[in-house]
Amino acid sequence: MSLWWKQVDHPDFSPGTLDQQWDLVIVGGGFSGLWSAYHALAIDPSLKIAVLEQSRIGTGASGRNGGWASALYPLANEKLARHSSQESIDQLHKQLQGSIDEIGNFAKEHDIECGFHKGGRLSFARNGGQLKRLADERESDETFLSTHDSDARIHMSKNLGANYSPHCAALNPAALIVGLAQHLETRGVSLFENTLAQFDAKNNVSVNGRAIKTSAVVRATEAYQEGTRKQIPVYSLMIATDPLPDKVLKLIGGENRETFADGSHVVNYAQRTSDGRLALGGRGAPYTWGSQRNDKAEVNKRIHAHLRTMAREWFPVLHDYDFPHSWGGAVAITRDWSPYVRWDGKYGELGGYVGDGVTLSYLAAAAMADLLTHTQSVRTSLPFVQRSNPKWEPEPLRWLAINSAIALSSVSDHEENLTQRPSLLMKALAPIIGK
């Protein structure tokens, strides 16, 4: 169980019966599914909506992630420009940035105690290679902070400087999704937990062999749409301390609760929680053959041990402190690293957030709601809307390539530590993995 869920009561929902006519059935009770219901109701409050969740609301990545509501997007602008106009790209970033504030306003308006605080995001350089890449990859909304100025915010060891963006908030995602679910229930949305939905070849939905009567269906299962070449599950793991003494927090910094990471190729992320813990996570767990989601990969002891080592390298004061909380979750990655929102008039699907789903799911769900209610908006022309992603390679090529890329990302970080220059290995690897 994630730290986030240990801090939140999981309520029971009383949805009634499925045996009726629905305007919209949403399969998946994570952020994508619940925000889709939220945005659809905002457009048409008369809609009769059912959400089907095979487990409990928010028990997938929505309740296990790093707690970043960021404006990050998986694809760089230069890649987006290959199939999107500059106007669409600019609108994408504007919408992502605005979505963070809308999520915060939603939590405040409905008294959802999820620790939401918009302190921004810091990406640190801890060697010369990372420093050069941060300069090359700096986005228009980012400002470079010197060692002195970035250290005034977070006291990370070996700090050579950091890129700072104001567009990120820290939060407890489980608390947010519980509050969202409770709000939807008061609006008349029926939330069916422990309800396994099945799709036929025409994307019709049934439960226990009985067809569900509905005018529209949205599949919002993200990484739980497994065993397919459309996307793969990749695992992000986390650890957290108990609340730390004030003297330790002072040596770590982060009074404004900036989210932060270093510039490694192996993805990592961290935050100082509202109750004074350090929570951090990263990738590195192996991909499972056939794109099958693997519960064991979410509790990989080797990766959790690596994260504890990384935390103590960043902040030597933590050598005397334990990390009693550890967990993980699966995120979905498409072959071109692009998220998607697809709608054909009756059936829709959304996902592929590559771990940036707290904000992206909100925006993608808003676009989905516009599509299914025939509402004209700037969101329906964003780069991920009606995106047709290429398929991943068949096995065994997929297994070999993905696990090799995971291993070589770590090797690239060692290369940069040794050479103090951007990794030549990663430069060669990037086109192969589609980044």
Coordinates of C-alpha atoms in Angstrom, one line a residue:
M1 CA 0.0 0.0 0.0
S2 CA 1.3 3.5 -0.8
L3 CA 2.0 6.0 1.8
W4 CA -0.8 8.2 0.3
W5 CA -3.4 5.5 1.0
K6 CA -2.2 5.0 4.5
Q7 CA -3.1 8.6 5.2
V8 CA -6.6 8.4 3.6
D9 CA -9.8 6.5 4.5
H10 CA -11.2 4.6 1.5
P11 CA -15.0 5.1 1.6
D12 CA -17.5 2.7 0.3
F13 CA -19.8 3.8 -2.5
S14 CA -23.4 2.7 -3.0
P15 CA -24.2 2.9 -6.7
G16 CA -27.4 0.8 -7.0
T17 CA -27.9 -1.4 -10.0
L18 CA -26.2 -1.6 -13.3
D19 CA -29.3 -3.0 -15.0
Q20 CA -30.6 0.3 -16.5
Q21 CA -29.9 2.6 -19.5
W22 CA -26.8 4.8 -19.2
D23 CA -25.8 7.8 -21.2
L24 CA -22.1 7.1 -20.5
V25 CA -20.2 4.1 -19.0
I26 CA -16.6 4.7 -18.0
V27 CA -14.4 1.7 -17.4
G28 CA -11.6 2.6 -15.0
G29 CA -11.9 4.3 -11.6
G30 CA -8.6 6.3 -11.7
F31 CA -8.0 10.0 -12.5
S32 CA -8.7 9.5 -16.3
G33 CA -12.1 7.9 -15.6
L34 CA -13.3 10.2 -12.8
W35 CA -12.1 13.4 -14.5
S36 CA -13.9 12.3 -17.6
A37 CA -17.2 12.0 -15.6
Y38 CA -16.5 15.4 -13.9
H39 CA -15.9 17.3 -17.2
A40 CA -18.8 15.6 -19.0
L41 CA -21.2 16.6 -16.1
A42 CA -19.9 20.1 -16.2
I43 CA -21.1 20.3 -19.9
D44 CA -24.3 18.3 -19.4
P45 CA -25.5 17.9 -15.8
S46 CA -28.3 15.6 -16.9
L47 CA -26.0 12.8 -18.0
K48 CA -26.5 9.4 -16.4
I49 CA -23.0 8.1 -15.8
A50 CA -21.6 4.8 -14.4
V51 CA -18.0 4.2 -13.6
L52 CA -16.8 0.6 -13.5
E53 CA -13.7 -0.2 -11.5
Q54 CA -12.3 -3.7 -11.2
S55 CA -10.8 -3.0 -7.8
R56 CA -11.2 0.0 -5.6
I57 CA -11.4 3.6 -6.8
G58 CA -7.9 5.0 -7.3
T59 CA -6.0 1.9 -6.4
G60 CA -3.9 2.0 -9.6
A61 CA -1.3 4.6 -10.5
S62 CA -3.7 7.4 -9.5
G63 CA -3.2 6.5 -5.8
R64 CA 0.5 5.5 -6.0
N65 CA 2.3 8.1 -8.0
G66 CA 4.8 10.7 -7.0
G67 CA 2.2 13.4 -6.1
W68 CA 3.4 15.9 -8.8
A69 CA 0.7 17.9 -10.6
S70 CA 3.2 19.2 -13.2
A71 CA 3.0 20.8 -16.7
L72 CA 5.5 18.3 -18.0
Y73 CA 4.7 16.6 -21.3
P74 CA 6.4 13.3 -22.5
L75 CA 7.4 14.7 -25.9
A76 CA 9.7 17.6 -26.5
N77 CA 8.4 20.5 -28.7
E78 CA 10.7 19.5 -31.6
K79 CA 9.1 16.1 -31.7
L80 CA 5.6 17.6 -31.4
A81 CA 6.3 19.9 -34.3
R82 CA 6.5 16.9 -36.6
H83 CA 2.8 16.4 -36.5
S84 CA 1.4 19.5 -34.8
S85 CA 1.2 23.2 -35.5
Q86 CA 3.1 25.7 -33.3
E87 CA -0.3 27.2 -32.3
S88 CA -1.4 23.7 -31.1
I89 CA 1.8 23.2 -29.2
D90 CA 1.6 26.6 -27.5
Q91 CA -2.0 25.9 -26.6
L92 CA -1.0 22.5 -25.1
H93 CA 1.4 24.0 -22.7
K94 CA -1.0 26.8 -21.8
Q95 CA -3.7 24.3 -21.1
L96 CA -1.4 22.1 -19.0
Q97 CA -0.3 25.0 -16.9
G98 CA -3.9 26.1 -16.4
S99 CA -5.0 22.6 -15.5
I100 CA -2.7 22.7 -12.4
D101 CA -4.5 25.7 -11.0
E102 CA -7.9 24.2 -11.9
I103 CA -7.1 21.1 -9.9
G104 CA -6.0 23.2 -7.0
N105 CA -9.1 25.3 -7.2
F106 CA -11.3 22.2 -7.3
A107 CA -9.6 20.8 -4.1
K108 CA -10.0 24.2 -2.3
E109 CA -13.6 24.7 -3.4
H110 CA -14.6 21.2 -2.1
D111 CA -12.5 21.2 1.0
I112 CA -10.4 18.3 -0.1
E113 CA -7.4 18.0 2.2
C114 CA -4.8 16.6 -0.2
G115 CA -1.8 18.8 0.7
F116 CA -2.0 20.7 -2.6
H117 CA 0.8 23.3 -2.7
K118 CA 2.1 24.9 -5.9
G119 CA 5.8 25.5 -5.1
G120 CA 7.2 24.8 -8.6
R121 CA 9.7 22.2 -9.8
L122 CA 13.5 22.0 -9.6
S123 CA 15.6 19.9 -11.9
F124 CA 19.2 19.7 -10.5
A125 CA 22.5 19.1 -12.3
R126 CA 24.9 17.0 -10.2
N127 CA 27.6 16.6 -12.9
G128 CA 28.9 18.4 -15.9
G129 CA 26.9 16.2 -18.3
Q130 CA 23.6 16.9 -16.6
L131 CA 24.4 20.6 -16.5
K132 CA 25.0 20.8 -20.2
R133 CA 21.8 18.8 -20.9
L134 CA 19.7 21.1 -18.6
A135 CA 20.9 24.1 -20.6
D136 CA 20.1 22.4 -23.9
E137 CA 16.7 21.2 -22.8
R138 CA 15.5 24.2 -20.9
E139 CA 11.9 25.1 -21.7
S140 CA 10.6 28.6 -22.1
D141 CA 8.9 28.5 -18.7
E142 CA 12.1 27.5 -16.9
T143 CA 14.7 29.7 -15.3
F144 CA 18.3 28.6 -14.6
L145 CA 19.2 29.0 -10.9
S146 CA 22.9 29.0 -9.9
T147 CA 24.3 26.7 -7.3
H148 CA 23.8 29.4 -4.7
D149 CA 20.2 30.2 -5.7
S150 CA 19.1 26.6 -6.1
D151 CA 20.8 25.6 -2.8
A152 CA 18.7 28.3 -1.1
R153 CA 15.7 26.2 -2.0
I154 CA 16.8 22.6 -1.8
H155 CA 20.2 21.6 -0.2
M156 CA 21.1 18.7 -2.6
S157 CA 24.7 17.4 -2.5
K158 CA 26.9 18.0 -5.6
N159 CA 24.6 20.7 -6.8
L160 CA 25.9 22.6 -9.9
G161 CA 22.6 24.5 -10.6
A162 CA 19.0 23.8 -11.5
N163 CA 16.3 24.6 -13.9
Y164 CA 13.2 26.0 -12.1
S165 CA 9.6 26.0 -13.3
P166 CA 6.8 27.6 -11.3
H167 CA 4.3 25.1 -13.0
C168 CA 4.1 22.2 -10.5
A169 CA 2.3 21.4 -7.3
A170 CA 2.9 18.7 -4.7
L171 CA -0.1 16.8 -3.3
N172 CA -1.4 13.5 -1.9
P173 CA -3.0 12.0 -5.0
A174 CA -5.0 9.4 -3.1
A175 CA -6.7 12.1 -1.0
L176 CA -7.5 14.0 -4.2
I177 CA -9.1 11.1 -5.9
V178 CA -11.2 10.2 -2.9
G179 CA -12.4 13.7 -2.7
L180 CA -13.1 13.7 -6.5
A181 CA -15.0 10.4 -6.2
Q182 CA -17.1 11.6 -3.3
H183 CA -17.9 14.8 -5.2
L184 CA -19.0 12.8 -8.2
E185 CA -21.3 10.6 -6.1
T186 CA -23.1 13.7 -4.8
R187 CA -23.6 14.7 -8.4
G188 CA -25.3 11.5 -9.2
V189 CA -22.5 9.5 -10.7
S190 CA -22.7 5.7 -9.9
L191 CA -19.3 4.3 -8.9
F192 CA -19.2 0.5 -9.1
E193 CA -16.1 -0.9 -7.4
N194 CA -14.9 -4.5 -7.6
T195 CA -16.7 -4.7 -11.0
L196 CA -14.8 -6.3 -13.8
A197 CA -15.9 -5.0 -17.2
Q198 CA -15.1 -6.9 -20.4
F199 CA -15.0 -5.6 -24.0
D200 CA -16.0 -7.5 -27.1
A201 CA -14.5 -6.9 -30.6
K202 CA -16.9 -4.0 -31.2
N203 CA -16.0 -2.3 -27.8
N204 CA -19.3 -3.2 -26.3
V205 CA -19.1 -3.6 -22.5
S206 CA -20.4 -6.5 -20.4
V207 CA -20.2 -7.4 -16.7
N208 CA -20.6 -11.1 -15.7
G209 CA -21.7 -11.9 -19.2
R210 CA -24.5 -9.4 -19.2
A211 CA -24.3 -6.5 -21.7
I212 CA -24.4 -3.0 -20.3
K213 CA -26.9 -0.7 -22.0
T214 CA -25.3 2.6 -22.8
S215 CA -25.1 5.2 -25.5
A216 CA -21.3 5.8 -25.0
V217 CA -18.3 4.0 -23.5
V218 CA -14.9 5.4 -22.4
R219 CA -12.0 3.1 -21.6
A220 CA -9.9 4.8 -19.0
T221 CA -7.7 1.9 -17.9
E222 CA -4.3 3.3 -18.9
A223 CA -1.6 0.8 -17.9
Y224 CA -4.2 -1.8 -17.0
Q225 CA -5.0 -2.2 -20.7
E226 CA -2.3 -4.9 -20.8
G227 CA -1.2 -7.6 -23.1
T228 CA -1.2 -5.3 -26.2
R229 CA 1.2 -3.7 -28.5
K230 CA -0.6 -0.4 -28.3
Q231 CA 1.2 0.5 -25.1
I232 CA 3.5 -1.1 -22.5
P233 CA 3.4 -0.9 -18.6
V234 CA 6.6 0.5 -17.1
Y235 CA 7.0 0.6 -13.3
S236 CA 7.7 3.6 -11.1
L237 CA 8.6 2.8 -7.5
M238 CA 8.6 5.0 -4.4
I239 CA 9.9 5.2 -0.9
A240 CA 9.1 7.6 2.0
T241 CA 10.4 8.5 5.4
D242 CA 8.3 9.0 8.5
P243 CA 7.9 12.7 9.5
L244 CA 11.4 14.1 9.9
P245 CA 12.6 16.3 12.8
D246 CA 12.8 20.0 12.1
K247 CA 16.6 20.0 12.3
V248 CA 16.7 17.4 9.5
L249 CA 14.2 19.2 7.3
K250 CA 16.2 22.4 7.7
L251 CA 19.3 20.5 6.3
I252 CA 17.2 19.2 3.4
G253 CA 15.4 22.5 2.5
G254 CA 12.2 22.7 0.5
E255 CA 10.2 24.9 2.9
N256 CA 8.1 26.0 -0.1
R257 CA 7.6 22.3 -1.0
E258 CA 9.1 22.5 -4.5
T259 CA 9.0 19.2 -6.3
F260 CA 12.5 18.2 -7.4
A261 CA 14.7 15.7 -9.2
D262 CA 18.2 15.4 -10.5
G263 CA 19.1 15.3 -14.2
S264 CA 19.7 11.6 -14.4
H265 CA 18.5 9.6 -17.5
V266 CA 16.9 7.1 -15.1
V267 CA 13.8 9.0 -14.1
N268 CA 13.5 10.2 -10.5
Y269 CA 11.2 12.6 -8.6
A270 CA 10.7 13.8 -5.0
Q271 CA 8.7 16.0 -2.8
R272 CA 8.6 17.2 0.8
T273 CA 5.1 16.2 2.0
S274 CA 2.8 18.5 3.9
D275 CA 3.5 16.5 7.1
G276 CA 7.3 16.8 6.8
R277 CA 8.3 13.6 5.1
L278 CA 10.6 13.0 2.1
A279 CA 8.9 11.0 -0.6
L280 CA 10.8 10.0 -3.7
G281 CA 10.7 7.6 -6.5
G282 CA 12.2 6.4 -9.8
R283 CA 12.1 3.9 -12.6
G284 CA 14.3 0.9 -13.3
A285 CA 12.1 -2.2 -12.7
P286 CA 12.2 -4.6 -15.7
Y287 CA 9.5 -4.8 -18.3
T288 CA 7.5 -8.1 -18.3
W289 CA 7.2 -10.2 -21.4
G290 CA 4.1 -9.6 -23.5
S291 CA 3.2 -6.2 -22.0
Q292 CA 1.7 -8.0 -19.0
R293 CA 1.3 -6.0 -15.8
N294 CA 3.3 -7.6 -13.0
D295 CA 2.4 -6.9 -9.4
K296 CA 5.8 -8.2 -8.3
A297 CA 7.5 -5.4 -10.3
E298 CA 5.8 -2.8 -8.1
V299 CA 7.7 -4.1 -5.0
N300 CA 11.1 -4.6 -6.6
K301 CA 13.6 -4.8 -3.6
R302 CA 16.6 -3.9 -5.8
I303 CA 15.0 -0.6 -7.0
H304 CA 13.7 0.3 -3.6
A305 CA 17.2 -0.2 -2.2
H306 CA 18.6 1.9 -5.0
L307 CA 16.1 4.7 -4.1
R308 CA 17.2 4.6 -0.5
T309 CA 20.9 4.9 -1.6
M310 CA 20.0 7.8 -4.0
A311 CA 18.2 9.7 -1.2
R312 CA 21.1 9.4 1.1
E313 CA 23.5 10.5 -1.6
W314 CA 21.3 13.6 -2.2
F315 CA 21.0 14.3 1.5
P316 CA 23.7 12.7 3.7
V317 CA 21.8 13.7 6.8
L318 CA 19.4 10.8 5.9
H319 CA 22.0 8.1 6.6
D320 CA 20.6 7.9 10.2
Y321 CA 16.9 7.7 9.1
D322 CA 14.8 4.8 7.7
F323 CA 12.4 4.7 4.8
P324 CA 9.6 2.5 6.2
H325 CA 7.2 3.1 3.3
S326 CA 7.8 1.5 -0.1
W327 CA 5.4 0.9 -3.0
G328 CA 5.1 1.1 -6.8
G329 CA 2.7 1.3 -9.7
A330 CA 2.6 0.9 -13.5
V331 CA 2.5 3.7 -16.0
A332 CA 1.7 3.3 -19.7
I333 CA 4.1 4.3 -22.6
T334 CA 3.1 4.3 -26.2
R335 CA 5.7 3.6 -28.9
D336 CA 6.0 7.3 -29.8
W337 CA 5.8 8.4 -26.2
S338 CA 2.6 10.4 -27.1
P339 CA -0.5 10.4 -24.9
Y340 CA -3.8 9.8 -26.7
V341 CA -7.5 10.7 -26.6
R342 CA -9.5 8.9 -29.2
W343 CA -13.3 9.0 -29.9
D344 CA -15.3 7.4 -32.7
G345 CA -18.8 8.6 -31.9
K346 CA -19.6 5.9 -29.3
Y347 CA -16.4 4.5 -28.0
G348 CA -13.4 6.4 -26.6
E349 CA -10.1 5.8 -24.9
L350 CA -7.4 7.9 -23.2
G351 CA -4.0 7.3 -21.6
G352 CA -0.3 7.0 -22.4
Y353 CA 0.8 9.7 -19.9
V354 CA 4.3 8.2 -19.3
G355 CA 4.0 9.0 -15.6
D356 CA 2.9 12.6 -16.0
G357 CA -0.8 11.7 -15.5
V358 CA -1.9 13.8 -12.5
T359 CA -2.3 16.9 -14.7
L360 CA -2.4 15.2 -18.1
S361 CA -5.4 13.0 -17.1
Y362 CA -7.3 16.1 -16.1
L363 CA -6.7 17.8 -19.5
A364 CA -7.1 14.6 -21.5
A365 CA -10.5 13.9 -19.8
A366 CA -11.6 17.5 -20.5
A367 CA -10.8 16.9 -24.2
M368 CA -12.7 13.6 -24.1
A369 CA -15.7 15.2 -22.5
D370 CA -15.7 17.8 -25.3
L371 CA -15.6 15.2 -28.0
L372 CA -18.4 13.0 -26.6
T373 CA -20.7 16.0 -26.0
H374 CA -19.9 17.5 -29.4
T375 CA -18.5 20.6 -27.7
Q376 CA -16.2 22.8 -29.7
S377 CA -13.1 23.9 -27.8
V378 CA -9.4 24.4 -28.2
R379 CA -8.9 21.2 -26.3
T380 CA -10.2 19.1 -29.1
S381 CA -7.3 20.2 -31.4
L382 CA -4.5 19.5 -29.0
P383 CA -1.7 17.3 -30.3
F384 CA -2.8 14.1 -28.4
V385 CA -6.4 14.3 -29.6
Q386 CA -7.3 11.6 -32.1
R387 CA -3.7 10.5 -32.0
S388 CA -2.9 7.2 -33.8
N389 CA 0.1 5.8 -32.0
P390 CA 2.3 3.2 -33.8
K391 CA 2.5 -0.2 -32.2
W392 CA 5.4 -1.6 -30.3
E393 CA 7.5 -4.3 -31.9
P394 CA 6.4 -7.9 -31.4
E395 CA 8.2 -10.1 -28.9
P396 CA 11.0 -11.0 -28.4
L397 CA 12.2 -7.7 -29.9
R398 CA 10.0 -5.7 -27.5
W399 CA 11.3 -7.4 -24.4
L400 CA 14.9 -7.2 -25.5
A401 CA 14.7 -3.5 -26.5
I402 CA 12.9 -2.2 -23.5
N403 CA 14.9 -4.0 -20.9
S404 CA 18.1 -3.1 -22.7
A405 CA 17.0 0.5 -22.7
I406 CA 16.3 0.4 -19.0
A407 CA 19.7 -1.0 -18.2
L408 CA 21.5 1.3 -20.6
S409 CA 19.9 4.4 -19.1
S410 CA 21.7 3.6 -15.9
V411 CA 24.9 3.0 -17.8
S412 CA 24.5 6.4 -19.4
D413 CA 24.3 8.0 -16.0
H414 CA 27.6 6.3 -15.0
E415 CA 29.1 7.6 -18.2
E416 CA 28.2 11.2 -17.4
N417 CA 29.5 10.9 -13.9
L418 CA 32.9 9.7 -15.3
T419 CA 33.2 12.0 -18.3
Q420 CA 31.3 15.1 -17.0
R421 CA 29.8 15.4 -20.5
P422 CA 26.4 14.4 -22.0
S423 CA 26.2 10.7 -22.6
L424 CA 27.1 9.5 -26.1
L425 CA 25.4 6.2 -25.4
M426 CA 22.1 7.9 -24.6
K427 CA 22.4 10.0 -27.7
A428 CA 22.7 6.8 -29.8
L429 CA 19.9 5.1 -27.8
A430 CA 17.3 7.9 -27.9
P431 CA 16.2 7.4 -31.6
I432 CA 15.8 3.6 -31.0
I433 CA 13.5 4.0 -28.0
G434 CA 11.6 6.9 -29.7
K435 CA 12.5 9.7 -27.3

